[in-house]
Short mmCIF file of C-alpha atoms and ligand atoms in Angstrom, two decimals:
data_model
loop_
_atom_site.label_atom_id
_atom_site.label_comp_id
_atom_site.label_asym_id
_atom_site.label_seq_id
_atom_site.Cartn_x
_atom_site.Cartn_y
_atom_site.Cartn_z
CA UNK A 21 29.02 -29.70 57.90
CA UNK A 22 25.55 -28.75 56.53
CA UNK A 23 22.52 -29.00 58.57
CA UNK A 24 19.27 -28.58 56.54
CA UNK A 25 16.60 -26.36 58.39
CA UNK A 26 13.32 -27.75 58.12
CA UNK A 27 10.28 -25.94 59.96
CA UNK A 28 9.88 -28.78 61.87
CA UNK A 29 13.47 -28.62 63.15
CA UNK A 30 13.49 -25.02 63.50
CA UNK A 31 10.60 -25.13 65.88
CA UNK A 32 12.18 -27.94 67.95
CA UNK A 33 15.77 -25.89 68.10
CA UNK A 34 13.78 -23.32 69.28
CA UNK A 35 12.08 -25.09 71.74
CA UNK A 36 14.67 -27.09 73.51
CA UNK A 37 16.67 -24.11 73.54
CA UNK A 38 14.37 -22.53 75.21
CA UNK A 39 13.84 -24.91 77.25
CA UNK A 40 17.38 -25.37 78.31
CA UNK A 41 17.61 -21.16 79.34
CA UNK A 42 15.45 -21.51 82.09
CA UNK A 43 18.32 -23.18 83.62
CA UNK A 44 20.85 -20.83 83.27
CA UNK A 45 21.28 -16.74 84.48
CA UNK A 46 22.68 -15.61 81.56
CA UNK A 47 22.72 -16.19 77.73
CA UNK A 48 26.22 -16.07 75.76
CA UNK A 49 24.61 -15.07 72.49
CA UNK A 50 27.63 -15.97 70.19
CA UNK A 51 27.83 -13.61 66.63
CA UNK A 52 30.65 -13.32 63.97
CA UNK A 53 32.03 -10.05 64.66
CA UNK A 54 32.38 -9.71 60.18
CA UNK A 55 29.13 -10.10 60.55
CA UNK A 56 26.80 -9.19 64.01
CA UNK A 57 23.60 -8.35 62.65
CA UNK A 58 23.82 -11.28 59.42
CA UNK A 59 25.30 -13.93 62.14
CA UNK A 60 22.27 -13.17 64.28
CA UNK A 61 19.25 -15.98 64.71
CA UNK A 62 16.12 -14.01 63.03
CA UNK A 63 14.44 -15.09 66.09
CA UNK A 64 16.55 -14.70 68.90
CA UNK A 65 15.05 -12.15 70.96
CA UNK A 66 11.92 -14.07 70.54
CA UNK A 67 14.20 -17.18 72.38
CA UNK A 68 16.65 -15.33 75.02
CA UNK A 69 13.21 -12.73 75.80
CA UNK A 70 14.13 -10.43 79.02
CA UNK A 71 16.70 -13.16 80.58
CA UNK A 72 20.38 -10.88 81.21
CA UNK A 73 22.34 -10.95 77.64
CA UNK A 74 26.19 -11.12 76.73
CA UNK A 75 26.21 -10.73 72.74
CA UNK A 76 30.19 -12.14 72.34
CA UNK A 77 31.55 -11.09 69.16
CA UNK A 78 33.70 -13.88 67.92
CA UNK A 79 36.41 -14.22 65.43
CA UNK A 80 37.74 -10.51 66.22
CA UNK A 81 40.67 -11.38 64.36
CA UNK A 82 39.05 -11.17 61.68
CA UNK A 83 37.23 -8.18 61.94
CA UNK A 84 37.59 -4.59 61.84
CA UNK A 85 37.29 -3.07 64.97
CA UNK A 86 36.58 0.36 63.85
CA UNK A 87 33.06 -1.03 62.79
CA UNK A 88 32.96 -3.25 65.72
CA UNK A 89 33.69 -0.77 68.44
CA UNK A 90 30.36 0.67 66.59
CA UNK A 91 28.71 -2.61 67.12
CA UNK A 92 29.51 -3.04 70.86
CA UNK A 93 27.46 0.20 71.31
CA UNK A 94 24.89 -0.97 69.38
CA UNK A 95 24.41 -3.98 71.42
CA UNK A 96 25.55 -1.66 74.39
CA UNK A 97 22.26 0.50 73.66
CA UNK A 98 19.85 -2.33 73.77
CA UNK A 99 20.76 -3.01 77.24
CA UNK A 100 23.04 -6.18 76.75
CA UNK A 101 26.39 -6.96 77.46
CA UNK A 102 29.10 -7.13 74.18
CA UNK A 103 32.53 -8.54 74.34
CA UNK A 104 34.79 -8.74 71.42
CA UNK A 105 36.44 -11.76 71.76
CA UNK A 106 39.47 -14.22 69.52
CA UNK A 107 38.04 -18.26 70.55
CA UNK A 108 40.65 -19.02 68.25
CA UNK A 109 43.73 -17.91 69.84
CA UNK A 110 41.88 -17.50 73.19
CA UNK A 111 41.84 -13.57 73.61
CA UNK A 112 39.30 -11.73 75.38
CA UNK A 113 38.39 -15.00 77.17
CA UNK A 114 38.53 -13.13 80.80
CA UNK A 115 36.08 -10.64 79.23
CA UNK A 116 33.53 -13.02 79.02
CA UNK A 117 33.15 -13.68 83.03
CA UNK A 118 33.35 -10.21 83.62
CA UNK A 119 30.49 -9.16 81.10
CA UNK A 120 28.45 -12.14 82.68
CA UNK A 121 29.34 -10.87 86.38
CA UNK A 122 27.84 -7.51 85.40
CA UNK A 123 25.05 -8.72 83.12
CA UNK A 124 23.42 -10.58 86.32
CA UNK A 125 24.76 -7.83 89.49
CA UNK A 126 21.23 -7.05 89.89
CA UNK A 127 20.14 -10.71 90.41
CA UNK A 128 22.42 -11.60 92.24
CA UNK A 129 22.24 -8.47 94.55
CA UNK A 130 18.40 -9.56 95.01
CA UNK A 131 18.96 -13.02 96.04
CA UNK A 132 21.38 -12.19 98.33
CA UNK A 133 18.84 -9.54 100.15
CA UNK A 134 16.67 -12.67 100.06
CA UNK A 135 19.48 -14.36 102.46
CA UNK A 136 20.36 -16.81 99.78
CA UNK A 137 23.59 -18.31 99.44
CA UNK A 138 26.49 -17.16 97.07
CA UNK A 139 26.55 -19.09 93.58
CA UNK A 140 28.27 -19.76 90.85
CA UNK A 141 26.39 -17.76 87.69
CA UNK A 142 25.12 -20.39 85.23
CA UNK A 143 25.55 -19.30 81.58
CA UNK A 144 24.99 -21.44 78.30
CA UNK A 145 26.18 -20.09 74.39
CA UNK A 146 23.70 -19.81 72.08
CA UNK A 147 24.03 -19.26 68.37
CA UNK A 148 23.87 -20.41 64.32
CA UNK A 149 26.06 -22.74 63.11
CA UNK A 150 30.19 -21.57 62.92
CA UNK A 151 30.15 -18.34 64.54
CA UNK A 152 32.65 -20.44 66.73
CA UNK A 153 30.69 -21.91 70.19
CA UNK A 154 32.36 -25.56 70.04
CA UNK A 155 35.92 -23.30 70.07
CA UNK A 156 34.59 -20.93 72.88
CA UNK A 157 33.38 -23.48 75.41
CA UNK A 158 36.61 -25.55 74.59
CA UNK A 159 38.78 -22.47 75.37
CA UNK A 160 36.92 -21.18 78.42
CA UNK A 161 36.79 -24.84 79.42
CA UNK A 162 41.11 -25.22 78.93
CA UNK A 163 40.07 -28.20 77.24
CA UNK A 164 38.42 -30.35 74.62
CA UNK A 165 35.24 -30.95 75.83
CA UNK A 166 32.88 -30.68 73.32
CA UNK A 167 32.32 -31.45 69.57
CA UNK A 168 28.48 -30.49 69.49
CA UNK A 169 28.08 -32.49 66.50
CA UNK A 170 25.99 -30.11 65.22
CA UNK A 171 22.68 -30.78 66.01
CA UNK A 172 19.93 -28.27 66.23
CA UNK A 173 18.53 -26.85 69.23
CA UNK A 174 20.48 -28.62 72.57
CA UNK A 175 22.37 -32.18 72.64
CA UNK A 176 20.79 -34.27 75.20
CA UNK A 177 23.39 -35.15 77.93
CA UNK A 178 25.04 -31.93 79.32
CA UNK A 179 27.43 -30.63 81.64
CA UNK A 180 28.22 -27.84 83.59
CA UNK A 181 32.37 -27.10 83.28
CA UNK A 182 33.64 -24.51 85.75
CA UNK A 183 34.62 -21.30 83.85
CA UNK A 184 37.20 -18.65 86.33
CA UNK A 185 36.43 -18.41 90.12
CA UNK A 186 32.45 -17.56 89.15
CA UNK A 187 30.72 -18.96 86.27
CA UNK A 188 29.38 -22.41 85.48
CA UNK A 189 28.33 -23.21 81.66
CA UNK A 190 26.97 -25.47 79.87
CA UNK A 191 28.93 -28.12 77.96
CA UNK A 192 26.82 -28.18 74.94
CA UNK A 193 25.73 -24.66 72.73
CA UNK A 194 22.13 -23.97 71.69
CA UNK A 195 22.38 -24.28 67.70
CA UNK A 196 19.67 -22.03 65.75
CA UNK A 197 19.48 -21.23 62.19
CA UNK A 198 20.52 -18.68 60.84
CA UNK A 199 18.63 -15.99 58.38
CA UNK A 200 17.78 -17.24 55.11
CA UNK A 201 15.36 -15.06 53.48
CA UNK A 202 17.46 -12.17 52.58
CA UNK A 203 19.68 -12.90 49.78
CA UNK A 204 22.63 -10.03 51.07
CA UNK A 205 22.84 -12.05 54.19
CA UNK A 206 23.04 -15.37 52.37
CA UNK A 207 26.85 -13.82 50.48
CA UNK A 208 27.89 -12.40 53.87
CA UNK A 209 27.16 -15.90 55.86
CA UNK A 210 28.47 -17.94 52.51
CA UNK A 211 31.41 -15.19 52.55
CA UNK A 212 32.49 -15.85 56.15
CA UNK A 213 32.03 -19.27 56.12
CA UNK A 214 28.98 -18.95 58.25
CA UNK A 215 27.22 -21.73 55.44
CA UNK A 216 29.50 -23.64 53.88
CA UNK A 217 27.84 -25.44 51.01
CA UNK A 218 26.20 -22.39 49.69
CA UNK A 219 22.49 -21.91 49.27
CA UNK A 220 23.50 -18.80 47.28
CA UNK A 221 26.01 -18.85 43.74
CA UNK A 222 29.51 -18.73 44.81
CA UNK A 223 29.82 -16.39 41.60
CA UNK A 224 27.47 -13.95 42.96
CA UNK A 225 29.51 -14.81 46.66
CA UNK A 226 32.83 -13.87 45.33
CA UNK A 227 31.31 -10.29 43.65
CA UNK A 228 29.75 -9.57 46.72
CA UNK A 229 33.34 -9.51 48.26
CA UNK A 230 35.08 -8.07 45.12
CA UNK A 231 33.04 -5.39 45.11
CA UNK A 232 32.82 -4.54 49.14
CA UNK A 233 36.71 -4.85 49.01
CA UNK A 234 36.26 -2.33 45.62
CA UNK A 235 34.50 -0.03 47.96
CA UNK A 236 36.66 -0.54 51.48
CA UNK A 237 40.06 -1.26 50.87
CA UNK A 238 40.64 -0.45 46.98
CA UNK A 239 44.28 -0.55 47.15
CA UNK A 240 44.63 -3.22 49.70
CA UNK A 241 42.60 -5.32 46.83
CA UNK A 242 44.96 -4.33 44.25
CA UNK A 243 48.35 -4.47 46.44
CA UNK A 244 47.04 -8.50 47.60
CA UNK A 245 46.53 -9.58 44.17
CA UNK A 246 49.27 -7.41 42.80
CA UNK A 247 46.96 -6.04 40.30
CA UNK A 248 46.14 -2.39 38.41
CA UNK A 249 42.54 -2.54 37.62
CA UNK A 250 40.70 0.86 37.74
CA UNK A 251 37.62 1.35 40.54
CA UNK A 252 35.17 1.74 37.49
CA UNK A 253 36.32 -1.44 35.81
CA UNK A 254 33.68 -4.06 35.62
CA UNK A 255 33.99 -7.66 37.67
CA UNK A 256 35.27 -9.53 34.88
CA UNK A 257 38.19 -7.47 34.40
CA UNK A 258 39.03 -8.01 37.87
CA UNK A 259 38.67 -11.99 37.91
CA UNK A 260 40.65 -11.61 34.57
CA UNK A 261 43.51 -9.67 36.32
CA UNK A 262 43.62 -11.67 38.93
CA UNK A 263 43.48 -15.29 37.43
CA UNK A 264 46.14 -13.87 34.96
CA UNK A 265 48.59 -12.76 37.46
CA UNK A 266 47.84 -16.05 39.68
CA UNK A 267 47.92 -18.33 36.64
CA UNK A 268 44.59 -19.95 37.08
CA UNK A 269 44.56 -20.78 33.62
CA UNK A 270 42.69 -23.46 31.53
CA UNK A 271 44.05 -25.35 28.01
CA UNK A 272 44.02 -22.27 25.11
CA UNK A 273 45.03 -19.69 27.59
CA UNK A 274 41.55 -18.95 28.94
CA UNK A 275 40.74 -17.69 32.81
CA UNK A 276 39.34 -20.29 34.98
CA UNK A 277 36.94 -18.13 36.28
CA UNK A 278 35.96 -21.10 38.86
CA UNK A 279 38.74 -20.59 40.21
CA UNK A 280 39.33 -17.49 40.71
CA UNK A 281 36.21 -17.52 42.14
CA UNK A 282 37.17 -20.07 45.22
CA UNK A 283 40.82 -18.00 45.69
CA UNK A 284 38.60 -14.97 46.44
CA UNK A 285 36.10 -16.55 48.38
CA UNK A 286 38.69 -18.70 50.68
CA UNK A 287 40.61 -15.71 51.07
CA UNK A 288 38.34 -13.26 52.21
CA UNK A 289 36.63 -15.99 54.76
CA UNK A 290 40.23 -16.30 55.48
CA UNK A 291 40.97 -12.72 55.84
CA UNK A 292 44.10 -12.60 53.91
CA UNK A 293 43.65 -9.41 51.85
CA UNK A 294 42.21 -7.71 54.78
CA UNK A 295 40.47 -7.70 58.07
CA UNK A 296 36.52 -6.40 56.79
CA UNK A 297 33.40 -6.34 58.79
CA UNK A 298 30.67 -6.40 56.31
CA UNK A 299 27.64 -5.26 58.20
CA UNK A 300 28.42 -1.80 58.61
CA UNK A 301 25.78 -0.96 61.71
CA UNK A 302 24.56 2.56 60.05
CA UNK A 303 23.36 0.86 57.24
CA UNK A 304 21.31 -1.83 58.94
CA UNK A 305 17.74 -1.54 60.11
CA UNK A 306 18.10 -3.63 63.15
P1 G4P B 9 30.37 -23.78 66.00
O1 G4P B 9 30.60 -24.67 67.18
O2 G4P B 9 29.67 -22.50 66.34
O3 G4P B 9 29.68 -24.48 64.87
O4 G4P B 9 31.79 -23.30 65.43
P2 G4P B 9 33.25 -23.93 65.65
O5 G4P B 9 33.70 -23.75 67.05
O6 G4P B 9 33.28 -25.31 65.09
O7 G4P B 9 34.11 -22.95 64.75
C1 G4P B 9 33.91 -22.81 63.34
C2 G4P B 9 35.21 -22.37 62.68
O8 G4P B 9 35.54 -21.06 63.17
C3 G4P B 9 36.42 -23.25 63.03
O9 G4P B 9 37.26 -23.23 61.89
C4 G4P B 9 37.10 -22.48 64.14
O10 G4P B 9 38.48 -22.77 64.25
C5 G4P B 9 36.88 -21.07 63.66
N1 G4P B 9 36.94 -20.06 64.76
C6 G4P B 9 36.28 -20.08 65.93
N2 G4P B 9 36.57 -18.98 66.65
C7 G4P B 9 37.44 -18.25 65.94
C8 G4P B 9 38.12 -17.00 66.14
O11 G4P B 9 37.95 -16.30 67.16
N3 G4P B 9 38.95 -16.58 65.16
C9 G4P B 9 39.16 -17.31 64.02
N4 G4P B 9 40.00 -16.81 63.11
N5 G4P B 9 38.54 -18.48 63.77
C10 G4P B 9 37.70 -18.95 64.72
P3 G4P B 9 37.37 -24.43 60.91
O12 G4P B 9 38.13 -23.95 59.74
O13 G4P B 9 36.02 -25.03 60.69
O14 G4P B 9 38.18 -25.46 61.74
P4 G4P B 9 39.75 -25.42 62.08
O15 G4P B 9 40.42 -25.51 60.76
O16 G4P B 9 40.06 -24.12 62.77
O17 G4P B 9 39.91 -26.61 62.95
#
C-alpha cells in the first residue's frame, strides 16, 4: 500500500480528522512502539489539541521494553495516557478501556454533577499509515470489521462497535501522514515497515539497521547471522560476511549485495535478530 501525501491531501486528512474528534471523548493516538516519537504525525498535537489522550504503543512484540517503559513516562509526563499494547496477538487489549476510563474520569465526573445520564465513552484511533489501527479496532472489535482501505483523513460511512462494558469507537481510524522531512526518520519508518515502498535508499535503510544493531546488540548481530566480523569493521565487510555465509551469491562468486540488503531489512522489520526500539527517548528533542 502506498498513499502519496500531497498538501492538498494532508490538509483535508487533517481536517476531517478533526472534524470527526469532536465526536468522540477520547483520542487513541496509535504509535509503533520501535518507533514512538518517528511513528508520530508531525502535527498531531496541532489535531488531538487539549481533547483527553491515550498514546497506545503498538507492536510491543516487537519492541524493547526497557526503552519503552522509558517512553510510557514520557508520554506519562505530558499528561496523556500510554498503553503498551500486542494488536497482533491481542495483548494488552483490556489496557486500552482502562487507560480511556481514566483519561476522561474528570469528564465524566462533571457531567454527572450536571445530572446527566451514564454513557458509554466514545473513542476513535488516530494515526500514520501501519502502526497497526485496522488490527486494533478488529481485535477490540472480536471481529473483522474494518479494512480502512487506506484513505487519508476519515472514510465516510462509520460505525460505532461496542468495545468491554464502557467504550464505544469508531469503526474507521483517522489516517495522517507521517514525518517526511527528516531523513533519520525516513530509515526508521522504511526500517519498521512504517513506508513500504521507500522514499529513502534501501542501501542506506539496511546500514541504518546494521549499524544500530552494531551499536545495541553486537553479538546478537553476529550470533543471528553466524558471523565474526569485528565492531570497527566497515559495512561492506559485514554485507560480505553475511551474504557469504547465507549464499546470496551471483555468477563468478560475487555478493549480491541487493540482497543482502532485503534479508536485513525484512528481518529487522521482522524482528528476527532482535527485539530493538530505535528511538531511544534521551536522545530525541521531542
Ligand atoms: P494500519 O491500519 O495502521 O495501516 O495497520 P494494519 O492494521 O494494517 O497493520 C499493519 C501491519 O502491522 C500488519 O502486518 C499487521 O499484521 C501488523 N501489526 C499490527 N499490530 C501488530 C502488533 O501488535 N504486532 C505485530 N508484530 N504486528 C502487528 P502486515 O504484514 O501488513 O499484514 P499481515 O501479514 O500481518 O496480514
Amino acid at each position: 500500500m502506498v498513499i502519496q501525501w500531497y498538501p492538498g491531501h494532508m490538509a483535508k486528512a487533517k481536517r476531517e480528522v478533526s472534524e470527526q474528534l469532536k465526536k468522540v471523548d477520547v483520542v487513541f493516538e496509535l504509535v509503533d512502539a520501535r518507533i514512538p516519537y518517528s511513528s508520530r504525525n508531525p502535527m498531531i498535537d496541532e489535531v488531538i489539541q487539549r481533547k483527553p489522550r491515550v498514546v497506545i504503543l503498538n507492536k510491543k512484540d516487537m519492541a524493547n521494553l526497557k526503552e519503552l517503559e522509558k517512553w510510557e513516562a514520557f508520554f506519562k509526563d505530558k499528561g496523556y495516557f500510554p498503553v503498551a499494547i500486542d494488536a497482533k496477538h491481542g495483548k494488552g487489549l483490556k489496557l486500552v478501556e482502562q487507560a480511556a476510563i481514566k483519561a476522561t474520569k474528570e469528564k465524566f465526573e462533571k457531567e454527572k454533577a450536571k445530572g446527566l445520564k451514564p454513557r458509554a465513552i466514545r473513542a476513535m484511533i488516530v494515526g500514520i499509515p501501519n502502526v497497526g489501527k485496522s488490527t486494533l479496532i478488529n481485535k477490540l472489535a472480536n471481529k473483522a470489521v474494518t479494512k480502512t482501505g487506506n484513505t487519508p483523513g476519515v472514510t465516510k460511512q462509520q460505525q460505532w462497535i461496542k468495545v468491554g462494558t464502557s467504550l464505544q469507537l469508531l469503526d474507521t481510524p483517522g489516517i495522517l501522514w507521517p514525518k517526511f522531512e527528516d531523513q533519520l526518520v525516513g530509515k526508521k519508518l522504511s526500517i519498521t515497515g512504517a513506508i513500504k515502498d521507500s522514499i529513502v535508499h534501501l542501501d542506506e535503510v539496511a546500514i541504518y539497521g546494521l549499524e544500530f544493531m552494531k551499536v545495541h546488540d553486537y553479538e546478537g548481530l553476529k550470533k543471528h547471522y553466524d558471523v565474526d566480523v569485528s565492531l570497527e569493521a566497515d559495512n561492506i565487510e559485514w554485507f560480505d560476511a553475511i551474504g557469504r555465509r547465507r549464499g546470496m551469491l551471483r555468477r563468478g562468486n560475487e555478493i549480491d549485495y541487493e540482497a543482502v540488503i532485503d534479508l536485513i531489512i525484512h528481518e529487522v522489520r521482522n524482528a528476527k535478530i532482535g527485539t530493538y526500539t530505535f528511538d531511544i527517548v534521551n536522545e530525541m528533542e521531542v
